[in-house]
Tab-separated table of C-alpha atoms in Angstrom:
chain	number	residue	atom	x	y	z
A	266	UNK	CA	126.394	-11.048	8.460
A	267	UNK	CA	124.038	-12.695	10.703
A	268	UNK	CA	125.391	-12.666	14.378
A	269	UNK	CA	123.563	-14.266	17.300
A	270	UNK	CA	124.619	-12.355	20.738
A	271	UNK	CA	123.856	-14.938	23.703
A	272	UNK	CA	122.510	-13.212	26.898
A	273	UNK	CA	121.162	-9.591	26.552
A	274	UNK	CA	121.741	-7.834	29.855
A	275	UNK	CA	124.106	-4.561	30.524
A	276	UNK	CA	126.807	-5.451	28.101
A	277	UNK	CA	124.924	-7.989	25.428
A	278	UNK	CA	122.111	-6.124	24.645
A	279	UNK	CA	124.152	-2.920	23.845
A	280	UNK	CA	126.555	-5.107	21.951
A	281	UNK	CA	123.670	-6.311	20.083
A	282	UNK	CA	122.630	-2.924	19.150
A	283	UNK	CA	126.078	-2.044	18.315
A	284	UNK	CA	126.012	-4.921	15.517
A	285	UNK	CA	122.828	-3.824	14.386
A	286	UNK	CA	123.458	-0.347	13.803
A	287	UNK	CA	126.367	-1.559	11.717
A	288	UNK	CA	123.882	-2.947	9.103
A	289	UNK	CA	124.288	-6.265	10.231
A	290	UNK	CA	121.268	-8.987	11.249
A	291	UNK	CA	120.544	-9.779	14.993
A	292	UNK	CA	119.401	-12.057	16.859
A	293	UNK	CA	119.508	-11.899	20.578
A	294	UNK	CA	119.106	-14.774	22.743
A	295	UNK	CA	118.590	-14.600	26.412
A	296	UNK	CA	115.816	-16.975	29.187
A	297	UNK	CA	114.167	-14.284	30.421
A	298	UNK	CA	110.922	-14.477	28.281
A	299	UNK	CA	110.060	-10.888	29.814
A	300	UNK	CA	113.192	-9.140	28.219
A	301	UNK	CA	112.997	-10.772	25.130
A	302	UNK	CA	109.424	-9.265	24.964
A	303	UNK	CA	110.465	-5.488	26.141
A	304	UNK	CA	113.166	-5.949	23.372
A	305	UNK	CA	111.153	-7.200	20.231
A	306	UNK	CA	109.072	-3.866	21.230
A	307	UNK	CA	111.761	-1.802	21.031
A	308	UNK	CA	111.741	-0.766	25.156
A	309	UNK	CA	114.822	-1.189	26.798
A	310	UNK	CA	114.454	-3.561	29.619
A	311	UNK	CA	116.859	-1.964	32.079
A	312	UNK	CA	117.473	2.161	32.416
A	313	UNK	CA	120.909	3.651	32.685
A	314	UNK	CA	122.519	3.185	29.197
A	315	UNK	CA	123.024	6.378	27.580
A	316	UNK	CA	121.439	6.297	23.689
A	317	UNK	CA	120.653	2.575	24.331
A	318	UNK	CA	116.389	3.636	24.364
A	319	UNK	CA	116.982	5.371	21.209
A	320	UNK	CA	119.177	3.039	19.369
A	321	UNK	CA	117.401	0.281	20.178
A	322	UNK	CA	113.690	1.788	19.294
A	323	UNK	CA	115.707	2.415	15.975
A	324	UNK	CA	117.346	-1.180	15.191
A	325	UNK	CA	113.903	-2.761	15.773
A	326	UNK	CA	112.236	-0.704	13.563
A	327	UNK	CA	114.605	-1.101	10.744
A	328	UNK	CA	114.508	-5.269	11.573
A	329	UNK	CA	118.174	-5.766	12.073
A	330	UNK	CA	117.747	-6.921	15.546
A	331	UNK	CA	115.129	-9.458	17.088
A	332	UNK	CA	115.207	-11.628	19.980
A	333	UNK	CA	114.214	-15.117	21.233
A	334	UNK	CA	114.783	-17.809	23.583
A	335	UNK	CA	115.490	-20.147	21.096
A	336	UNK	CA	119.434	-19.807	21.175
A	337	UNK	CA	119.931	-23.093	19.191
A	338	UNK	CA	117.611	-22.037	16.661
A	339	UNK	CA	119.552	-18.577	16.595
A	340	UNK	CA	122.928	-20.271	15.891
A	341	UNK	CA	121.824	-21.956	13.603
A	342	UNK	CA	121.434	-18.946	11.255
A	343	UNK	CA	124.444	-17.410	12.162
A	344	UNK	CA	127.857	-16.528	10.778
A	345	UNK	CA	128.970	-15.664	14.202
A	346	UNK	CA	128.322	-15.909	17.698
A	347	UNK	CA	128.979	-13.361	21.025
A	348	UNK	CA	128.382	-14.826	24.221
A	349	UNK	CA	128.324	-12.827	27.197
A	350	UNK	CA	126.701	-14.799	29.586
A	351	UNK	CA	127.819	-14.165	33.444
A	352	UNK	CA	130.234	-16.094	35.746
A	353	UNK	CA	130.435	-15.746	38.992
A	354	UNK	CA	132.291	-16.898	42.001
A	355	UNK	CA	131.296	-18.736	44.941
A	356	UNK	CA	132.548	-18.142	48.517
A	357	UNK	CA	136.121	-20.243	48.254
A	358	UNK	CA	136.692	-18.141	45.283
A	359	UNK	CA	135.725	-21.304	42.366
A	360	UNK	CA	133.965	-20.006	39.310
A	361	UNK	CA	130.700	-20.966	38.947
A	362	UNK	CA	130.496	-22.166	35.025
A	363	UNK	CA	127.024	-23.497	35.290
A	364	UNK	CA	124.990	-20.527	33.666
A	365	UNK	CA	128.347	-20.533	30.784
A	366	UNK	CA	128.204	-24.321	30.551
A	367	UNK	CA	124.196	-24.593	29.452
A	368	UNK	CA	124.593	-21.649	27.073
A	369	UNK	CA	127.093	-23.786	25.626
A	370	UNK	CA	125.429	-26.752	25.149
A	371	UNK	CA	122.378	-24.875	23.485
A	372	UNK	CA	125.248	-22.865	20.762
A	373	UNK	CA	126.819	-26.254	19.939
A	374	UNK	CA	123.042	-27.611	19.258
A	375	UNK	CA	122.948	-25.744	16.444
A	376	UNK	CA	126.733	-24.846	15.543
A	377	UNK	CA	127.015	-25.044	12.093
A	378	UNK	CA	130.776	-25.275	9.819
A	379	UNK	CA	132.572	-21.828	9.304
A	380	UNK	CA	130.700	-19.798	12.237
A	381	UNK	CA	132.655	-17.502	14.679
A	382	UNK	CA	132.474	-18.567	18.093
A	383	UNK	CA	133.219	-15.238	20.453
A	384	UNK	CA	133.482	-15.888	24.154
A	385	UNK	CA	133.464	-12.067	25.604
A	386	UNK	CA	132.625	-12.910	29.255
A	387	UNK	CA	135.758	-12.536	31.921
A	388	UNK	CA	137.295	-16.073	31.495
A	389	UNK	CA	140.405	-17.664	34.084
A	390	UNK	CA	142.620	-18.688	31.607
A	391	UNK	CA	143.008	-21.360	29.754
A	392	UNK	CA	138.937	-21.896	29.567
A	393	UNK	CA	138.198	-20.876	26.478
A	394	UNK	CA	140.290	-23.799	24.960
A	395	UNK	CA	140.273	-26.310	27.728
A	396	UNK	CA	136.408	-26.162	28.525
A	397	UNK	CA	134.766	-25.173	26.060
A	398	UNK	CA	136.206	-26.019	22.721
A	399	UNK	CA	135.746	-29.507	23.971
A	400	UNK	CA	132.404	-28.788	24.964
A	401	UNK	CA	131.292	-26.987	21.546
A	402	UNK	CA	133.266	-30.254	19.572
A	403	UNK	CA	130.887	-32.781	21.815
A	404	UNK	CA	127.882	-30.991	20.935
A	405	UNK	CA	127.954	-30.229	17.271
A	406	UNK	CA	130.338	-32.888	16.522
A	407	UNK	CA	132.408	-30.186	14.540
A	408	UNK	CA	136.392	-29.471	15.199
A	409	UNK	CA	137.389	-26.511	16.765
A	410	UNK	CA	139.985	-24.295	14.574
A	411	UNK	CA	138.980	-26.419	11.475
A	412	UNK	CA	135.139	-26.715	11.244
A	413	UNK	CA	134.570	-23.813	12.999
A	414	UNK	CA	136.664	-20.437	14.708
A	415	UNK	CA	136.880	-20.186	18.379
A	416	UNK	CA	138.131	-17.094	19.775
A	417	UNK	CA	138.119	-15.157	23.124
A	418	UNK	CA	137.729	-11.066	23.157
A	419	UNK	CA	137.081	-10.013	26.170
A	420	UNK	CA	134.122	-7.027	27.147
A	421	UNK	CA	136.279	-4.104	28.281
A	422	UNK	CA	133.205	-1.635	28.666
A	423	UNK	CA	131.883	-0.347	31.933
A	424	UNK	CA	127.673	0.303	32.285
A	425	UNK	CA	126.432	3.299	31.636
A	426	UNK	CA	128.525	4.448	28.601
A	427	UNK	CA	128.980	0.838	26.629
A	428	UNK	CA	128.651	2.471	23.283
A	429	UNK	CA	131.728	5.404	23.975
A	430	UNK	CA	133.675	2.840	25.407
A	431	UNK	CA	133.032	0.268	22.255
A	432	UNK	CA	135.083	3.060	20.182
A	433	UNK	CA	137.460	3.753	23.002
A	434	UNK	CA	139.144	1.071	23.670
A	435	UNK	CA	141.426	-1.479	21.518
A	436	UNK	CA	138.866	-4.891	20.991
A	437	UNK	CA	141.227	-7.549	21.995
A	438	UNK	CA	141.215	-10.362	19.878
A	439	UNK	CA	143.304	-13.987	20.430
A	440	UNK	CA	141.956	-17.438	19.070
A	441	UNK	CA	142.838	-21.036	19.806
A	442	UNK	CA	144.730	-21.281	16.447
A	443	UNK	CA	145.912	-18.576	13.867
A	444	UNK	CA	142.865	-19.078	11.232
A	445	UNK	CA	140.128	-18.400	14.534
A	446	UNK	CA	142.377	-15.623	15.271
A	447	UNK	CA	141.868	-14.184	11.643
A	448	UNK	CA	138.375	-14.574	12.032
A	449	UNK	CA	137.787	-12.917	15.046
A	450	UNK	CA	140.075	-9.665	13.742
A	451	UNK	CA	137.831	-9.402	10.662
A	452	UNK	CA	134.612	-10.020	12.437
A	453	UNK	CA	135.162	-7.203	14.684
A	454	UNK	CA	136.395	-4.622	12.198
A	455	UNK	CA	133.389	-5.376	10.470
A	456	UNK	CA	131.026	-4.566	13.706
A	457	UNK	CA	133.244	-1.580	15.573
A	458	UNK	CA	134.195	2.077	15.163
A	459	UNK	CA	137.102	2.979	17.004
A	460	UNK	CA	138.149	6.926	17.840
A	461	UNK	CA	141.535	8.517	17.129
A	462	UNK	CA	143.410	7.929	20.181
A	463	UNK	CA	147.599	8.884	19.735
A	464	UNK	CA	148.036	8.223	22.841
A	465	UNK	CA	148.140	4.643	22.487
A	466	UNK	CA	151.507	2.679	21.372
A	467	UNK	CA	149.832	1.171	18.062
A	468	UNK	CA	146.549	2.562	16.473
A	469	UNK	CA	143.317	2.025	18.275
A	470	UNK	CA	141.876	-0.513	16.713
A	471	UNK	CA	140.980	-4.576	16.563
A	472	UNK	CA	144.464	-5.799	18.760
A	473	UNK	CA	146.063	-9.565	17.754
A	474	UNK	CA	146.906	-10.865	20.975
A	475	UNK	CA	148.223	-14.258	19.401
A	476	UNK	CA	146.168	-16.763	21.856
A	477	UNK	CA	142.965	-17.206	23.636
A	478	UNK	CA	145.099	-17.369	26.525
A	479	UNK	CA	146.731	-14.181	26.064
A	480	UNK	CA	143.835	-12.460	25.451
A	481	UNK	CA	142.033	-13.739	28.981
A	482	UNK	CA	145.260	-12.873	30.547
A	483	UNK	CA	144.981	-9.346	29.170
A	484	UNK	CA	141.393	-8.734	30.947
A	485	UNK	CA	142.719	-10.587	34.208
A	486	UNK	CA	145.491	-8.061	34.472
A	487	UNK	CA	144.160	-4.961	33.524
A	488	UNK	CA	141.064	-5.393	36.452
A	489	UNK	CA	143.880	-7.287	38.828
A	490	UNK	CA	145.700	-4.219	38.659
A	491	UNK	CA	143.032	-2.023	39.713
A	492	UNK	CA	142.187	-3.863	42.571
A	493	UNK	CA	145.572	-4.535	43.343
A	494	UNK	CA	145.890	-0.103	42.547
A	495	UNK	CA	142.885	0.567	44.986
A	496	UNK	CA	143.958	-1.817	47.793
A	497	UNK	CA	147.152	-0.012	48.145
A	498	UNK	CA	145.327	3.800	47.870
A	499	UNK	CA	143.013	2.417	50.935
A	500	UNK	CA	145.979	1.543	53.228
A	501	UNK	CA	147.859	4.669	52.206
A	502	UNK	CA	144.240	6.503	53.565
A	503	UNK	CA	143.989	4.315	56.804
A	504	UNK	CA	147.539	4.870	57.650
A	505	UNK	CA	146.758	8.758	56.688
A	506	UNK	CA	143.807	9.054	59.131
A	507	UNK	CA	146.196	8.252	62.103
A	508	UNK	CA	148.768	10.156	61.321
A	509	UNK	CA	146.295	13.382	60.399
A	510	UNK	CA	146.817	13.511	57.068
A	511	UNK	CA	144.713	13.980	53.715
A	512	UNK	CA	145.110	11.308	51.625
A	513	UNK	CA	144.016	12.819	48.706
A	514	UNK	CA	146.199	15.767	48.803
A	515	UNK	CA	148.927	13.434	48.773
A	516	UNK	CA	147.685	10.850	46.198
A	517	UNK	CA	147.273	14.262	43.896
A	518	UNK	CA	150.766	14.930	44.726
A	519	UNK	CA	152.019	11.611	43.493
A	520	UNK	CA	150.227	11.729	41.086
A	521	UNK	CA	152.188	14.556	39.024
A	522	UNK	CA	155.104	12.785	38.740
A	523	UNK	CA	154.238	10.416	35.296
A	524	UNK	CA	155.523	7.243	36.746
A	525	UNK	CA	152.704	7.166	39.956
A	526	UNK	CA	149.287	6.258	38.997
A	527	UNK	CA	147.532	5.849	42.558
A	528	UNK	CA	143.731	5.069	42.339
A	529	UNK	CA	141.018	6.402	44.828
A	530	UNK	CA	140.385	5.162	48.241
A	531	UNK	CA	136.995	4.226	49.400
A	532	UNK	CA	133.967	2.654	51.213
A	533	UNK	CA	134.196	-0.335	48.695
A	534	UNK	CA	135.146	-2.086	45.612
A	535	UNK	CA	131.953	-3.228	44.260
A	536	UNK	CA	130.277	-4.172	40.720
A	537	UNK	CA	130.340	-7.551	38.239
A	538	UNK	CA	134.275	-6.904	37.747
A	539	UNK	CA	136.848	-5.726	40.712
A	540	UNK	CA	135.677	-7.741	43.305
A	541	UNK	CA	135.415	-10.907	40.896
A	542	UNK	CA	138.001	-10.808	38.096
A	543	UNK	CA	141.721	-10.821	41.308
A	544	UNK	CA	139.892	-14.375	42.173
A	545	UNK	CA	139.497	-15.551	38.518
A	546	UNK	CA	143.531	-14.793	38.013
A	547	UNK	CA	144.033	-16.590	41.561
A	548	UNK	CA	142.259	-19.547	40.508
A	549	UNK	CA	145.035	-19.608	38.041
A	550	UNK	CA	147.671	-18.295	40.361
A	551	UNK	CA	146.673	-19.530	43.882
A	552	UNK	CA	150.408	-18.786	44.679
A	553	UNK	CA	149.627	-14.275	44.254
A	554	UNK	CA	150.249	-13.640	47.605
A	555	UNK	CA	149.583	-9.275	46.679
A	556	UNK	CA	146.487	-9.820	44.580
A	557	UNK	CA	145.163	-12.383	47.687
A	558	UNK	CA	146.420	-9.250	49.887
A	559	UNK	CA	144.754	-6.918	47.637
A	560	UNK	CA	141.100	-8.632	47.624
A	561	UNK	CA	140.914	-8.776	51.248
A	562	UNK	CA	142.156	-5.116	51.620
A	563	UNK	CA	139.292	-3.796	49.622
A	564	UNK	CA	136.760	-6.196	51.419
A	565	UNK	CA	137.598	-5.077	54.674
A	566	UNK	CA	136.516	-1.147	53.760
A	567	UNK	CA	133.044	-1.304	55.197
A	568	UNK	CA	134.089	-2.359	58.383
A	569	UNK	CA	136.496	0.408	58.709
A	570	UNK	CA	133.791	3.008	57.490
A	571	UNK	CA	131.621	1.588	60.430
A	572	UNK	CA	134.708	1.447	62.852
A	573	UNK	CA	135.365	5.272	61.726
A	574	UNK	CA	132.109	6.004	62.817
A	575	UNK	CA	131.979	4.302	66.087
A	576	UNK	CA	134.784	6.413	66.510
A	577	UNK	CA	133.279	9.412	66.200
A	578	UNK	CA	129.817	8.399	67.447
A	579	UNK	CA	131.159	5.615	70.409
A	580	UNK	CA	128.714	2.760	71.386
A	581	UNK	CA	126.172	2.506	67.881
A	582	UNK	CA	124.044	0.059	69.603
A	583	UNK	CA	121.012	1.144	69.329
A	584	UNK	CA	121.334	3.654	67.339
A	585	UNK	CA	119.288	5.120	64.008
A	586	UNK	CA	121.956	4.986	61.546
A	587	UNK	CA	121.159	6.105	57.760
A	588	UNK	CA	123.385	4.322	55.094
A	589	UNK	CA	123.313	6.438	51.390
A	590	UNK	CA	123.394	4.163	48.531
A	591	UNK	CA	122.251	1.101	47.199
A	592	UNK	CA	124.820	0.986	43.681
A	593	UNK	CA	128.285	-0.135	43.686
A	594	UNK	CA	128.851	3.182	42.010
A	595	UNK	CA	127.456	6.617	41.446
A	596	UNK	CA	124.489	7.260	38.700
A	597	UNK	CA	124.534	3.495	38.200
A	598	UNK	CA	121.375	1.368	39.340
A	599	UNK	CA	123.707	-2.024	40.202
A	600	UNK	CA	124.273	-3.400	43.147
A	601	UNK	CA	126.275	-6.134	42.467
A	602	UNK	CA	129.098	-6.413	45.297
A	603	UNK	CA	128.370	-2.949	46.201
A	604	UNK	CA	129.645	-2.279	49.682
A	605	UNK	CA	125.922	-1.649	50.689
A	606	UNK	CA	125.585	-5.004	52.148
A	607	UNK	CA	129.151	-5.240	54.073
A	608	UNK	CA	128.266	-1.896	56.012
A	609	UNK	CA	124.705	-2.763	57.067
A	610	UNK	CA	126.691	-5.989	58.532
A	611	UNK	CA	128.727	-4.415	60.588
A	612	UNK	CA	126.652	-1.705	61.626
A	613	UNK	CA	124.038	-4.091	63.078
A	614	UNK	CA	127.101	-6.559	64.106
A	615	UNK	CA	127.342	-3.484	66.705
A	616	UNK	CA	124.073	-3.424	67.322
A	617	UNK	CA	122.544	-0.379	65.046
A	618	UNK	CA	118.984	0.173	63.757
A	619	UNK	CA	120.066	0.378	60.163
A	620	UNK	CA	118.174	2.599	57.604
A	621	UNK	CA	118.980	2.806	53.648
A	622	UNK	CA	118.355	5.949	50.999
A	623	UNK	CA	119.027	5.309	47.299
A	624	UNK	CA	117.044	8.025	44.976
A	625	UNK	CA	117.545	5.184	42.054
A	626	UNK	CA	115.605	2.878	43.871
A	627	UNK	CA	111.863	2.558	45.031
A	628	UNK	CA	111.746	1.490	48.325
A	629	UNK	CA	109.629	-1.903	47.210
A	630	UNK	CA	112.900	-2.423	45.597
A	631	UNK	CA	115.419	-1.224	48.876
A	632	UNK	CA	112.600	-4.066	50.583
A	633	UNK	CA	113.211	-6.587	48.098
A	634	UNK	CA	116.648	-6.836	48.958
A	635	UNK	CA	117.070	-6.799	52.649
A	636	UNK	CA	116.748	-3.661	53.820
A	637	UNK	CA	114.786	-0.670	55.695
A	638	UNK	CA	113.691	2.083	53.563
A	639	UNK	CA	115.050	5.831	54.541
A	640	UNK	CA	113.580	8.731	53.628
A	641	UNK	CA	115.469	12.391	53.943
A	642	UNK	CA	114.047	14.652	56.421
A	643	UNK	CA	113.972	11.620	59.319
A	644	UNK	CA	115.268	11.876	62.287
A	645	UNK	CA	118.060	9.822	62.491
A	646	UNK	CA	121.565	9.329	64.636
A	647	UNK	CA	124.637	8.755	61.952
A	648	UNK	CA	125.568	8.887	58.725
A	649	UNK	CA	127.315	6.615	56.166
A	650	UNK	CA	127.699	7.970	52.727
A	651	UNK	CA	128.114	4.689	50.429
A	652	UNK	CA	127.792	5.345	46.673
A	653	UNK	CA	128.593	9.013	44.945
A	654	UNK	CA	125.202	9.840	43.645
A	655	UNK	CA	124.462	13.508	42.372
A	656	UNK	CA	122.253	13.756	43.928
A	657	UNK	CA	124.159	13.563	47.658
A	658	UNK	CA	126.650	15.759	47.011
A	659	UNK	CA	124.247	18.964	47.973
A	660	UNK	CA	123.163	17.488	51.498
A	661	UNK	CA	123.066	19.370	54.545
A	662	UNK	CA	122.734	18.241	58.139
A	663	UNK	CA	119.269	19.859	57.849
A	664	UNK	CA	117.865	16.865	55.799
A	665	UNK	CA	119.071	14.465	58.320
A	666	UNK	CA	117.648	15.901	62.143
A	667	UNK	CA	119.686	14.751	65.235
A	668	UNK	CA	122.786	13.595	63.090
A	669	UNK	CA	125.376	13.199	65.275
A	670	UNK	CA	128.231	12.167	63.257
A	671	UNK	CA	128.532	11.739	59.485
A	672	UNK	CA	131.412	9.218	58.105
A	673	UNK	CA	132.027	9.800	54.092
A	674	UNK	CA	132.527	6.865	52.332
A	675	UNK	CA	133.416	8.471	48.930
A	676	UNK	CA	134.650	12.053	49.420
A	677	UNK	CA	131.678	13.307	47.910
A	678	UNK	CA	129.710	15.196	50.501
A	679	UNK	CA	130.691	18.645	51.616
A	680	UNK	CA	131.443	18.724	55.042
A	681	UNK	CA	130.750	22.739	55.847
A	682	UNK	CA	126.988	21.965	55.094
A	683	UNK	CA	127.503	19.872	58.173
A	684	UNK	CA	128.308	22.327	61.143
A	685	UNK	CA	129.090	21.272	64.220
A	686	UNK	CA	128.644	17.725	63.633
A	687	UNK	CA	131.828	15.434	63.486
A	688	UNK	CA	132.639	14.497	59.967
A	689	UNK	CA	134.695	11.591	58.626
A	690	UNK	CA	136.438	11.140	55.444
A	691	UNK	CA	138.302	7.920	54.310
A	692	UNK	CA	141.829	8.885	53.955
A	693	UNK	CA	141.249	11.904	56.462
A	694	UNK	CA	142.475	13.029	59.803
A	695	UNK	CA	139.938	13.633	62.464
């Protein structure tokens, strides 16, 4: 087949890769003229991916993949087309479908009869058929479900290990009639590997979820549910540090019975997903009083890490306080919706000079987006421990002179390499 795959970023370009090292033909689309450079030279335009340098060095070579900005032009030659293009949110909670919408208009430029159309960015649902099937129809002048298949299967990967999760998890398919549904189960069988797993109800594999609908349900629910998961673990742990008890000792507890599945507690619920996919469904569902609950829970953490630290410390204004970690998550470079921002709020809402230490980023690029550059060894008043790097769990109080209180954001610090110095866990008693 030929495949175009619209947008090459964290989860496109890997997919792209994916289809290529399936024998298949390639073409990636994206704006940036920059990426689509690094890629036609077979450098990988963002690091983190594990295999993606190599893989991609190797699909270049061999000509199954090639990019452009011409994303008409690629459709045009295609038998099927991935989109994973981003939406976003904006403060009331409204997706954003401008960035979706143009990509749109360029694939039904040069739609052509009997291509796949795969939408695999996070939809509300309903969109898939109600937006843009319309939209493709008004641009190519073709009928969706007759002149052409329309399906949505939605990305289920996280960053960092796309290509183990690609085989992991069942590829949800559901299409806006049965025929696009056929489609999309064939094209994906044809482009993914999937691993043994018995623990699964029906074999790991391409899934029929009947619908479109159904299928953007499916990806609504299962990230809902996490949020919803973690929301509840983080007022279990602020209820826990009151009454002087470990959370986590607790949650582990729970835990061994098979019917609890309790998440984590911490600093933050960051990343393209968690914080974005609860106000997707309650776009839908304005009337989810839990997941509404839920979402402001979670966004609430980094004040609490800051008031846990006040507690400790007292009055922070005025004082040198180092925040660790840029990324939403550990031995990830991303800082989408990390909790970075929402703690450097508060802590100079009270008044604090505030300081930030990443060892992913440079500190041109801690600059670039807002904030102070800290280097270990400074002197420095308070601690906040924000993303679970390695590298921080083997940090003493001896890399951060004058400390005066520590607050750990993701239970990932050892608190005897801190003597003396008050120490605060999330989910902890004093």
């Amino acid at each position: 087949m030929k495949i175009a795959v619209v947008a090459l970023g964290k989860i496109g370009l890997p997919l792209a890769v994916q289809f290529a090292k399936k024998g298949h033909h390639v073409i990636g689309c994206d704006v940036n003229q920059n990426t689509v450079d690094l890629i036609n030279a077979g450098t990988e335009p963002f690091p983190g991916e594990n295999f993606l340098a190599e893989y991609l060095a190797e699909v270049v070579t061999s000509g199954h993949l090639v990019a452009t900005t011409d994303t008409t032009s690629a459709v045009s030659e295609s038998d099927a087309v991935v989109i994973v293009v981003p939406l976003f949110v904006n403060n009331d909670g409204i997706p954003d479908f401008g960035w979706m919408d143009a990509a749109t208009e360029k694939i039904a430029a040069g739609l052509k009869p009997g291509t796949l159309v795969s939408y695999e960015t996070t939809l509300p649902v309903g969109t898939t058929r109600n937006r843009f099937a319309p939209a493709l129809e008004k641009g190519s002048g073709l009928k969706a479900g007759s002149d052409f298949h329309l399906i949505f299967s939605p990305e289920r990967v996280l960053t960092g290990r796309v290509f183990a999760d690609l085989r992991k998890y069942p590829k949800l398919v559901g299409g806006i009639n049965d025929a696009s549904t056929e489609a999309g189960i064939k094209f994906y069988e044809a482009v993914l590997d999937f691993d043994d797993r018995p623990d699964l109800a029906d074999k790991n594999g391409v899934w029929n979820l009947g619908t479109a609908e159904a299928s953007e349900m499916a990806k609504l629910a299962e990230t809902t549910y996490r949020d919803v998961n973690i929301a509840l673990a983080n007022q279990f742990a602020i209820f826990a540090e009151g009454a002087n008890i470990d959370i986590a000792k607790v949650i582990a507890a729970s835990n061994s019975q098979p019917y609890s599945h309790i998440h984590q507690p911490g600093i933050a619920v960051g990343g393209h997903c968690i914080p974005i996919y609860p106000r997707f469904y309650l776009w839908n569902d304005p009337e989810a009083t839990v997941v509404r609950s839920a979402r402001e829970a979670n966004a609430a953490m980094p004040e609490h890490a800051v008031t846990l630290l006040a507690g400790s410390f007292g009055d922070l204004k005025g004082a040198k306080v180092a925040v660790l970690g840029i990324s939403y998550r550990g031995g990830v470079k991303e800082s989408a919706f990390s909790g970075v921002f929402g703690v450097v709020t508060a802590l100079k809402t009270r008044g604090a000079e505030v300081l930030v230490h990443d060892p992913m980023y440079t500190d041109s690029e801690i600059t670039s987006l807002g904030f102070t550059p800290y280097a270990l060894g400074q002197g420095v008043d308070a601690v906040i421990l924000q993303a679970d790097h390695k590298e921080y769990k083997v940090l003493t109080a001896a890399q951060f002179p004058g400390v005066k209180a520590v607050v750990d954001g993701r239970r990932s610090m050892d608190p005897k390499n801190f003597p003396g110095v008050p120490f605060r866990v999330i989910g902890a008693g004093a």
